[in-house]
PDB file of C-alpha atoms in Angstrom:
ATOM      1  CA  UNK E   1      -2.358  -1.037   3.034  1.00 96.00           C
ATOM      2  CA  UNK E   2      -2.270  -4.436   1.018  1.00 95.00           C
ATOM      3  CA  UNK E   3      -4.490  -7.089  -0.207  1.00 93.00           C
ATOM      4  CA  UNK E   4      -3.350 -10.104  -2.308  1.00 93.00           C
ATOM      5  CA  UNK E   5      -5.350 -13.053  -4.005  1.00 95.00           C
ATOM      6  CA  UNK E   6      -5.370 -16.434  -3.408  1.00 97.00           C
ATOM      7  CA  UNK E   7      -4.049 -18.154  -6.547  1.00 97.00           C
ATOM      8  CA  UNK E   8      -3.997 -21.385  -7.830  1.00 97.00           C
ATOM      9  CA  UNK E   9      -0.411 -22.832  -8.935  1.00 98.00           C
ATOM     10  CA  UNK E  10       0.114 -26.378 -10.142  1.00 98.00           C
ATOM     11  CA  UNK E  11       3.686 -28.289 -11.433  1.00 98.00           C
ATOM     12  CA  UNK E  12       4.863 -27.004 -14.609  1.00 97.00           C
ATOM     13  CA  UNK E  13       3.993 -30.748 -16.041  1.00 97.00           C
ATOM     14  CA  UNK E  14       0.577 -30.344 -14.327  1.00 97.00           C
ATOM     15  CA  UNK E  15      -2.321 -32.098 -16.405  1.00 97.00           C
ATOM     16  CA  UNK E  16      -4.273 -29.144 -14.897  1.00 98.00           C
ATOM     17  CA  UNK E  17      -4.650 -26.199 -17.795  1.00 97.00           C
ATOM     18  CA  UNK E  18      -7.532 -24.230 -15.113  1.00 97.00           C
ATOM     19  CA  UNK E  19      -9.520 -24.033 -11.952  1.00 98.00           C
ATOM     20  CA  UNK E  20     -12.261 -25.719 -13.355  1.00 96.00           C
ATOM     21  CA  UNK E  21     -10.047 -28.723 -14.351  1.00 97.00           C
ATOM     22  CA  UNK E  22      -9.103 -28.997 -10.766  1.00 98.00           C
ATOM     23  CA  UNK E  23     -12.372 -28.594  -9.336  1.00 98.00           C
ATOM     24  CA  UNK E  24     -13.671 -30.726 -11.850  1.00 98.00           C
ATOM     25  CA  UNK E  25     -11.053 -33.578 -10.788  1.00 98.00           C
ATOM     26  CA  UNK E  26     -11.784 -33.157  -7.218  1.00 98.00           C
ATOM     27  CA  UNK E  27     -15.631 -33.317  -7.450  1.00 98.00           C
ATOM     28  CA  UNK E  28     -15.115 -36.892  -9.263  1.00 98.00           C
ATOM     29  CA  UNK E  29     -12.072 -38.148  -6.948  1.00 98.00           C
ATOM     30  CA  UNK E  30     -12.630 -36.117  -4.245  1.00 98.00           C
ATOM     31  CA  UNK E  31      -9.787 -37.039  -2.040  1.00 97.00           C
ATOM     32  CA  UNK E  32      -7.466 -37.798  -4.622  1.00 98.00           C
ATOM     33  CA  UNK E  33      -5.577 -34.022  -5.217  1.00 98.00           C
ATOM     34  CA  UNK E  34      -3.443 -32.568  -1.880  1.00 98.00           C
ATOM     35  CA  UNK E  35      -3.139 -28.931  -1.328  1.00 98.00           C
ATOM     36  CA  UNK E  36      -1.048 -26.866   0.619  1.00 97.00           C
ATOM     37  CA  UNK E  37       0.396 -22.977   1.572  1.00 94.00           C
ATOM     38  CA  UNK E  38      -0.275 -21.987   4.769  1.00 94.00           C
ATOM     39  CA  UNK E  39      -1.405 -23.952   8.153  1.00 94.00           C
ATOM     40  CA  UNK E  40      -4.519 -25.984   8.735  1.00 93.00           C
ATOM     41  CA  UNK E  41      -7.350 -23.170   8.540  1.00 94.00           C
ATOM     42  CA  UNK E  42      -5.095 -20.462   7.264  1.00 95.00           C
ATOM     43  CA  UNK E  43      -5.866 -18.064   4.504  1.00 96.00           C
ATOM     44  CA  UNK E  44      -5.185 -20.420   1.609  1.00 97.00           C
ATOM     45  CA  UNK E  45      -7.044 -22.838   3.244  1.00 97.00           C
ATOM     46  CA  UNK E  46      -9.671 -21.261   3.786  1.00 97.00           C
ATOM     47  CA  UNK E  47      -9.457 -19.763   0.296  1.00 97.00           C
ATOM     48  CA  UNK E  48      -9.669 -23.726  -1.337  1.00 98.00           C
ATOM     49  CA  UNK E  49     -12.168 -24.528   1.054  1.00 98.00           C
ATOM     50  CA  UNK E  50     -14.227 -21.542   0.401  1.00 97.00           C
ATOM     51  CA  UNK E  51     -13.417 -21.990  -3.609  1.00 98.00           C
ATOM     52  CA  UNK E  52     -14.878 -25.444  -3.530  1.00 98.00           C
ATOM     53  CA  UNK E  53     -17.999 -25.136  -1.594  1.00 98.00           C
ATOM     54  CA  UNK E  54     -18.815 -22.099  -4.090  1.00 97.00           C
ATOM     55  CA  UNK E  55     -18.910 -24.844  -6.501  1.00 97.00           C
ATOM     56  CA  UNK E  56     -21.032 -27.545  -4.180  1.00 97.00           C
ATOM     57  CA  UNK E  57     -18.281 -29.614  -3.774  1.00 98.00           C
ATOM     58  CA  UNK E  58     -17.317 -30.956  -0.587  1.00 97.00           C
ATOM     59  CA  UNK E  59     -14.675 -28.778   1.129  1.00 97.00           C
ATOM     60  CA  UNK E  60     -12.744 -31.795   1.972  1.00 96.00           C
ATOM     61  CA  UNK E  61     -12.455 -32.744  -1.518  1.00 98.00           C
ATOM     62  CA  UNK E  62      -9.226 -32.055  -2.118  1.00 98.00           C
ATOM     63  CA  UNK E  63      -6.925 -33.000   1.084  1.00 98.00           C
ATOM     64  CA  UNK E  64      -5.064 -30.252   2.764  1.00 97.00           C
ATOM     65  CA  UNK E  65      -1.649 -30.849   4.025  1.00 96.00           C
ATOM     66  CA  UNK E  66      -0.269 -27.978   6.566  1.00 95.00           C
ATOM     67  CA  UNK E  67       3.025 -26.159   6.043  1.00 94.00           C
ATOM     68  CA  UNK E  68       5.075 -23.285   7.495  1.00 91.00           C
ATOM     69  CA  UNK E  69       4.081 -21.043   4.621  1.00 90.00           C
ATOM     70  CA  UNK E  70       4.168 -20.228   0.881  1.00 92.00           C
ATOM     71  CA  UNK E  71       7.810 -20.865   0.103  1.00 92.00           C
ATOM     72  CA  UNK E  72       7.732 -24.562   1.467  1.00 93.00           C
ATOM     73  CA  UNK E  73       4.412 -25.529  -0.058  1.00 95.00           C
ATOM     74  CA  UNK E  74       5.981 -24.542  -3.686  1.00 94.00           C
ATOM     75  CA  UNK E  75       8.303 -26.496  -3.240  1.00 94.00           C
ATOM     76  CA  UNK E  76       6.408 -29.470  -2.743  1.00 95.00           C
ATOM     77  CA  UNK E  77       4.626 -28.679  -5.462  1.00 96.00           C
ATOM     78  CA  UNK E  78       7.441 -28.738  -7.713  1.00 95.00           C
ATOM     79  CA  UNK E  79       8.880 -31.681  -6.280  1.00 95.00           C
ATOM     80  CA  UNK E  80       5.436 -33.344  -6.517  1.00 95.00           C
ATOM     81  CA  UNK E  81       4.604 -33.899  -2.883  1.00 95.00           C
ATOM     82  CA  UNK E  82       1.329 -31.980  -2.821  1.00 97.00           C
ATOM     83  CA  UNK E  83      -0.455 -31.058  -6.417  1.00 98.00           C
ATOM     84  CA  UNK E  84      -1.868 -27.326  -5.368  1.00 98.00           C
ATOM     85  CA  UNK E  85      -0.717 -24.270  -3.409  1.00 97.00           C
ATOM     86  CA  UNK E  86      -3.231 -21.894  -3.134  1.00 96.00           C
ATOM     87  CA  UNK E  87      -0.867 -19.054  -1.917  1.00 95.00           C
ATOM     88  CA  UNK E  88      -0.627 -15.906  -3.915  1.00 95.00           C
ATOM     89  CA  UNK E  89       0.699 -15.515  -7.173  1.00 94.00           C
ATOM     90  CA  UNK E  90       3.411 -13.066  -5.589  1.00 91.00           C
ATOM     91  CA  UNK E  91       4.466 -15.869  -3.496  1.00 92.00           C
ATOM     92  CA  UNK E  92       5.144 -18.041  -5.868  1.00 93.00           C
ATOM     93  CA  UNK E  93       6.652 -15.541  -8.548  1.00 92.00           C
ATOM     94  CA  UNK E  94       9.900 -17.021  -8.435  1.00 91.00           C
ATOM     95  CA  UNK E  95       8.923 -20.519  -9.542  1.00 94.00           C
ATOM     96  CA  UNK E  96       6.709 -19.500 -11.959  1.00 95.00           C
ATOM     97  CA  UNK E  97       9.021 -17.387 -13.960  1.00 93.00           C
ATOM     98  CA  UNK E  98      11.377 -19.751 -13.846  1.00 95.00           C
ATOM     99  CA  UNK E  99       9.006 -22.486 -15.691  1.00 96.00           C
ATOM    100  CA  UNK E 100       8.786 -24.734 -12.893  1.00 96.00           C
ATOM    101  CA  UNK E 101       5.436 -23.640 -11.707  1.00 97.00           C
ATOM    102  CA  UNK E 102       2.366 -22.701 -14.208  1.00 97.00           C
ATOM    103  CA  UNK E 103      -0.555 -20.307 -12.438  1.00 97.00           C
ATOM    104  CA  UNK E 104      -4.147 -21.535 -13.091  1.00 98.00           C
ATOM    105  CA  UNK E 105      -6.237 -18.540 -12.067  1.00 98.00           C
ATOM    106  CA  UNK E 106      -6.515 -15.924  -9.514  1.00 97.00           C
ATOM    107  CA  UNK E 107      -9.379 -15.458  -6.928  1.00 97.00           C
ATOM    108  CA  UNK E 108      -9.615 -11.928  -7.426  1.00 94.00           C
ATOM    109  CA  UNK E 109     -11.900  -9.554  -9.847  1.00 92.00           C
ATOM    110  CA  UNK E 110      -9.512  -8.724 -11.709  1.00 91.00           C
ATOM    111  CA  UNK E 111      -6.180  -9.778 -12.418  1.00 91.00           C
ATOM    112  CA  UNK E 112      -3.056  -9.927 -10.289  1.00 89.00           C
ATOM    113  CA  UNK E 113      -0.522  -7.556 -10.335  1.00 81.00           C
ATOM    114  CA  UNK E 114       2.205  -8.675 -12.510  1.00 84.00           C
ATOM    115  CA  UNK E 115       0.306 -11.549 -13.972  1.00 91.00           C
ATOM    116  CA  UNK E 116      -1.730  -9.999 -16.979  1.00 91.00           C
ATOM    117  CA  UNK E 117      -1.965 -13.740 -18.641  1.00 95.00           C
ATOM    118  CA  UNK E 118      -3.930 -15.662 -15.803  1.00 96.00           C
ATOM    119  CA  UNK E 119      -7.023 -15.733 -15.677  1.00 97.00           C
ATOM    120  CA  UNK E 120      -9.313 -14.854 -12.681  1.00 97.00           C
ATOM    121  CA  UNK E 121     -12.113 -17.404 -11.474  1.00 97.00           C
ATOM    122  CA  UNK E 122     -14.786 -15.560 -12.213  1.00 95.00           C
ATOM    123  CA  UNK E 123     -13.315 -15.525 -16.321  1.00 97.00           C
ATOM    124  CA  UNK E 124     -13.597 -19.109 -15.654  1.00 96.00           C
ATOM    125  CA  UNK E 125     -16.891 -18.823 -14.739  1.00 95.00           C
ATOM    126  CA  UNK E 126     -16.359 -19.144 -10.779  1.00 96.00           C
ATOM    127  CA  UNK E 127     -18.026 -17.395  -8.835  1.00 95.00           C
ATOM    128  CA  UNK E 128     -15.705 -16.709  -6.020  1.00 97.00           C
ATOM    129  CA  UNK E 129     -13.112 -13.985  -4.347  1.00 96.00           C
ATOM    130  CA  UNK E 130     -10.702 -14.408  -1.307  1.00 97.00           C
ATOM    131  CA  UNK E 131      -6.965 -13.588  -0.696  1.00 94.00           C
ATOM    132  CA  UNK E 132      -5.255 -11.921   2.619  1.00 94.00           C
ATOM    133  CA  UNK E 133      -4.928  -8.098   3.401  1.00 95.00           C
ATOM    134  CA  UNK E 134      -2.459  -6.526   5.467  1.00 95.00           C
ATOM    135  CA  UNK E 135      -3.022  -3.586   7.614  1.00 96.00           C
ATOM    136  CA  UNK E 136      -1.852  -1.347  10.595  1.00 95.00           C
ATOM    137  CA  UNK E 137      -4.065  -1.628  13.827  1.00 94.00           C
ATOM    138  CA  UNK E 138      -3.386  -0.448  17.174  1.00 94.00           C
ATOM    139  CA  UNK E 139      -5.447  -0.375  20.981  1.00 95.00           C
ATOM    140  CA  UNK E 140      -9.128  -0.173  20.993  1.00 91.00           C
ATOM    141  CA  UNK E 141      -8.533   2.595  23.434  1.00 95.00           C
ATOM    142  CA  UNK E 142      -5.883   4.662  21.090  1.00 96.00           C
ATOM    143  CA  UNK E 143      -6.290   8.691  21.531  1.00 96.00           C
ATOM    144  CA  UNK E 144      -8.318   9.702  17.786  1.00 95.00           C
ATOM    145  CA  UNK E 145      -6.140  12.580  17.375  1.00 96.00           C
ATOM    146  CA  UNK E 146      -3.421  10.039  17.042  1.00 96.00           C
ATOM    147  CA  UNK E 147      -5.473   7.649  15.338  1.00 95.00           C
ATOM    148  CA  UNK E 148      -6.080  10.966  12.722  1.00 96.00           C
ATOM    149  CA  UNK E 149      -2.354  11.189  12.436  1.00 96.00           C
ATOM    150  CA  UNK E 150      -1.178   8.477  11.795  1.00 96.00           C
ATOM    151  CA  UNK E 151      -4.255   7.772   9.411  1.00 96.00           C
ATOM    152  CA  UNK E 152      -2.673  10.820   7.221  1.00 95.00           C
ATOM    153  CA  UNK E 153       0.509   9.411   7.259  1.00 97.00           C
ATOM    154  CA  UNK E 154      -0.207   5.877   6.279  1.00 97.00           C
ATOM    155  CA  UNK E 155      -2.401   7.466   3.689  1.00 96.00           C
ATOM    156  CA  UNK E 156       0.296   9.727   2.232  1.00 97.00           C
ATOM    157  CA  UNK E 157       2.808   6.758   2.204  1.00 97.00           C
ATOM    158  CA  UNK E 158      -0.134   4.436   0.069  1.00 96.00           C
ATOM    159  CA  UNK E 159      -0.192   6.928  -2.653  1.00 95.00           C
ATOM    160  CA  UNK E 160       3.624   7.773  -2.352  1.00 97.00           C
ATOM    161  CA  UNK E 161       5.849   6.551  -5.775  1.00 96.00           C
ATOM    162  CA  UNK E 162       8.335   4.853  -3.955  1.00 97.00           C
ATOM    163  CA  UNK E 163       5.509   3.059  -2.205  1.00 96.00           C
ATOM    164  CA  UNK E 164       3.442   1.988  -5.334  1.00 94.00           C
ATOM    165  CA  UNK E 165       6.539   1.178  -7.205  1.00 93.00           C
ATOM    166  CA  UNK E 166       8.142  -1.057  -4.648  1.00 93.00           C
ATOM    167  CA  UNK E 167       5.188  -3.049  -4.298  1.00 91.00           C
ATOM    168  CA  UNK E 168       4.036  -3.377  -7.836  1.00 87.00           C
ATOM    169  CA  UNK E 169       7.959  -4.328  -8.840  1.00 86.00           C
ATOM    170  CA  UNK E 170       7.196  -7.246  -5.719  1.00 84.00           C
ATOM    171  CA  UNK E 171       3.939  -8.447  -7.927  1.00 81.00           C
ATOM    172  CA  UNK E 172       1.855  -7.196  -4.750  1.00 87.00           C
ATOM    173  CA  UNK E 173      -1.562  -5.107  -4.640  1.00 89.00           C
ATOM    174  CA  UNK E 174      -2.332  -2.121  -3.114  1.00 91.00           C
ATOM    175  CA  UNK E 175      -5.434  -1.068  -1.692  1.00 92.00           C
ATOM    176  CA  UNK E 176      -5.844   1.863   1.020  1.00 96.00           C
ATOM    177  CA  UNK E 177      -8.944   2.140   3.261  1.00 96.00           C
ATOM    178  CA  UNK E 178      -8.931   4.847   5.931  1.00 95.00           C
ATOM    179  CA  UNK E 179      -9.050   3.740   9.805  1.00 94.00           C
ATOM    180  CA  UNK E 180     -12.919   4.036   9.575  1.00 94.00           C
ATOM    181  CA  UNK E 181     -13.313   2.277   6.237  1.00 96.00           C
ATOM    182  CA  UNK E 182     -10.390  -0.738   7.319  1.00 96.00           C
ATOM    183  CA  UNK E 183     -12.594  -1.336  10.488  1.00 94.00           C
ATOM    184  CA  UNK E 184     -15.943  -2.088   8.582  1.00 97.00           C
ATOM    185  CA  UNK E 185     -13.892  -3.938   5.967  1.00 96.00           C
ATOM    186  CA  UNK E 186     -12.372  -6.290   8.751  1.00 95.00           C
ATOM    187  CA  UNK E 187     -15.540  -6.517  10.401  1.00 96.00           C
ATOM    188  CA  UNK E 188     -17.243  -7.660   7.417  1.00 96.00           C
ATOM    189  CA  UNK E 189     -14.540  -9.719   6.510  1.00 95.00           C
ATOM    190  CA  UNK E 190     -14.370 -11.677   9.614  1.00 95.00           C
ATOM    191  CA  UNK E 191     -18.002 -12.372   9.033  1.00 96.00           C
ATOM    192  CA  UNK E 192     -17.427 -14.280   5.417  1.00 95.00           C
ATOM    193  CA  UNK E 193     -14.023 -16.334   6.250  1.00 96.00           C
ATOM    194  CA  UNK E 194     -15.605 -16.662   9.935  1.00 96.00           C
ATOM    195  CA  UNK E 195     -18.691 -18.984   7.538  1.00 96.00           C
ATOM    196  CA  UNK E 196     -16.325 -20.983   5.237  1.00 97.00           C
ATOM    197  CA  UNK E 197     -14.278 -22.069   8.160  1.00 96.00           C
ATOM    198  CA  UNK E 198     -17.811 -23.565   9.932  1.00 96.00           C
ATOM    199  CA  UNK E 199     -19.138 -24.789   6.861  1.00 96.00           C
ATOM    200  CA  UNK E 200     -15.902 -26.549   6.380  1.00 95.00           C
ATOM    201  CA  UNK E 201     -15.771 -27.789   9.506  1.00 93.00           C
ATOM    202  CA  UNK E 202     -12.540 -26.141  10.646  1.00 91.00           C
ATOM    203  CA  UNK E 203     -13.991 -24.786  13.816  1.00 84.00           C
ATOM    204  CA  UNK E 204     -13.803 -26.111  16.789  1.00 68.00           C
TER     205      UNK E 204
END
């Protein structure tokens, strides 16, 4: 029903001006830069982590400090406790707009919703996509002919105005994938965060 991009937002007073700055900084002091946005091998982390080894640097590189979400992270960002949040833009609309907060690129390809002006990694020459998704799932077992309905419905609501319009006035994406196409899209997707998260060594 939704899918969102990790994004990259520094301080407002930043010396960062793009990803490549960051990545840049973190290959020569790796260790130096602290991220946050989510728990220890969450989405965002995994997104940096990811982000970094597409670049051969060490996933470590730049140090990743948990917290209980988006909101929190910002915050620290802005109040200079960690440098990065790697949350989605959406997430961190509200500091942003208010010139607190200055977006460095989006891991998407293409731009975020509501943020025409920022750039996405692969503009800046990296080669690299990740963000969360949001969906509706229900028993293995679950009767198909109710799987079919609600499947229509879901599918009606997706495409619906007051749908579309409430999440692009949010600054979030939609995408819809039908019950068959969401379950080879997980699948798949399980594979590629399942190979950052070992290569980082965030599994147990």
């Amino acid at each position: 029903m939704n899918a969102d991009p990790a994004g990259l937002t520094v301080a407002a007073d930043s010396e960062f001006e793009s990803v490549s700055d960051v990545i840049d900084h973190a290959r020569e002091n790796p260790g130096d830069l602290v991220a946050s946005g989510t728990a220890q091998a969450g989405i965002w982390h995994v997104s940096l982590a990811g982000m970094l080894l597409a670049e051969d640097v060490d996933a470590d590189a730049i140090r990743w400090v948990p917290s209980e979400g988006a909101a929190p992270a910002l915050q620290e960002v802005v109040a200079g406790g960690v440098d990065i949040s790697t949350a989605s833009l959406a997430e961190n609309r509200t500091m942003i707009e208010a010139g607190r907060a200055k977006a460095l690129g989006v891991m998407d390809e293409e731009r975020a919703p509501g943020f025409d002006e920022v750039e996405t990694l692969q503009e800046q020459g990296i080669d690299f996509t990740m963000g969360t998704w949001r969906g509706i799932a229900g028993p293995a077992d679950m009767d198909e002919d109710i799987v079919a309905e609600l499947e229509c419905h879901l599918g009606q609501i997706a495409e619906s105005e007051a749908y579309t319009t409430f999440m692009e006035d949010a600054g979030l994406g939609v995408i819809y994938r039908n019950a068959e196409e969401f379950a080879t899209f997980a699948e798949e997707d399980d594979v590629t965060k399942g190979d950052i998260i070992r290569e980082a060594g965030l599994a147990e």
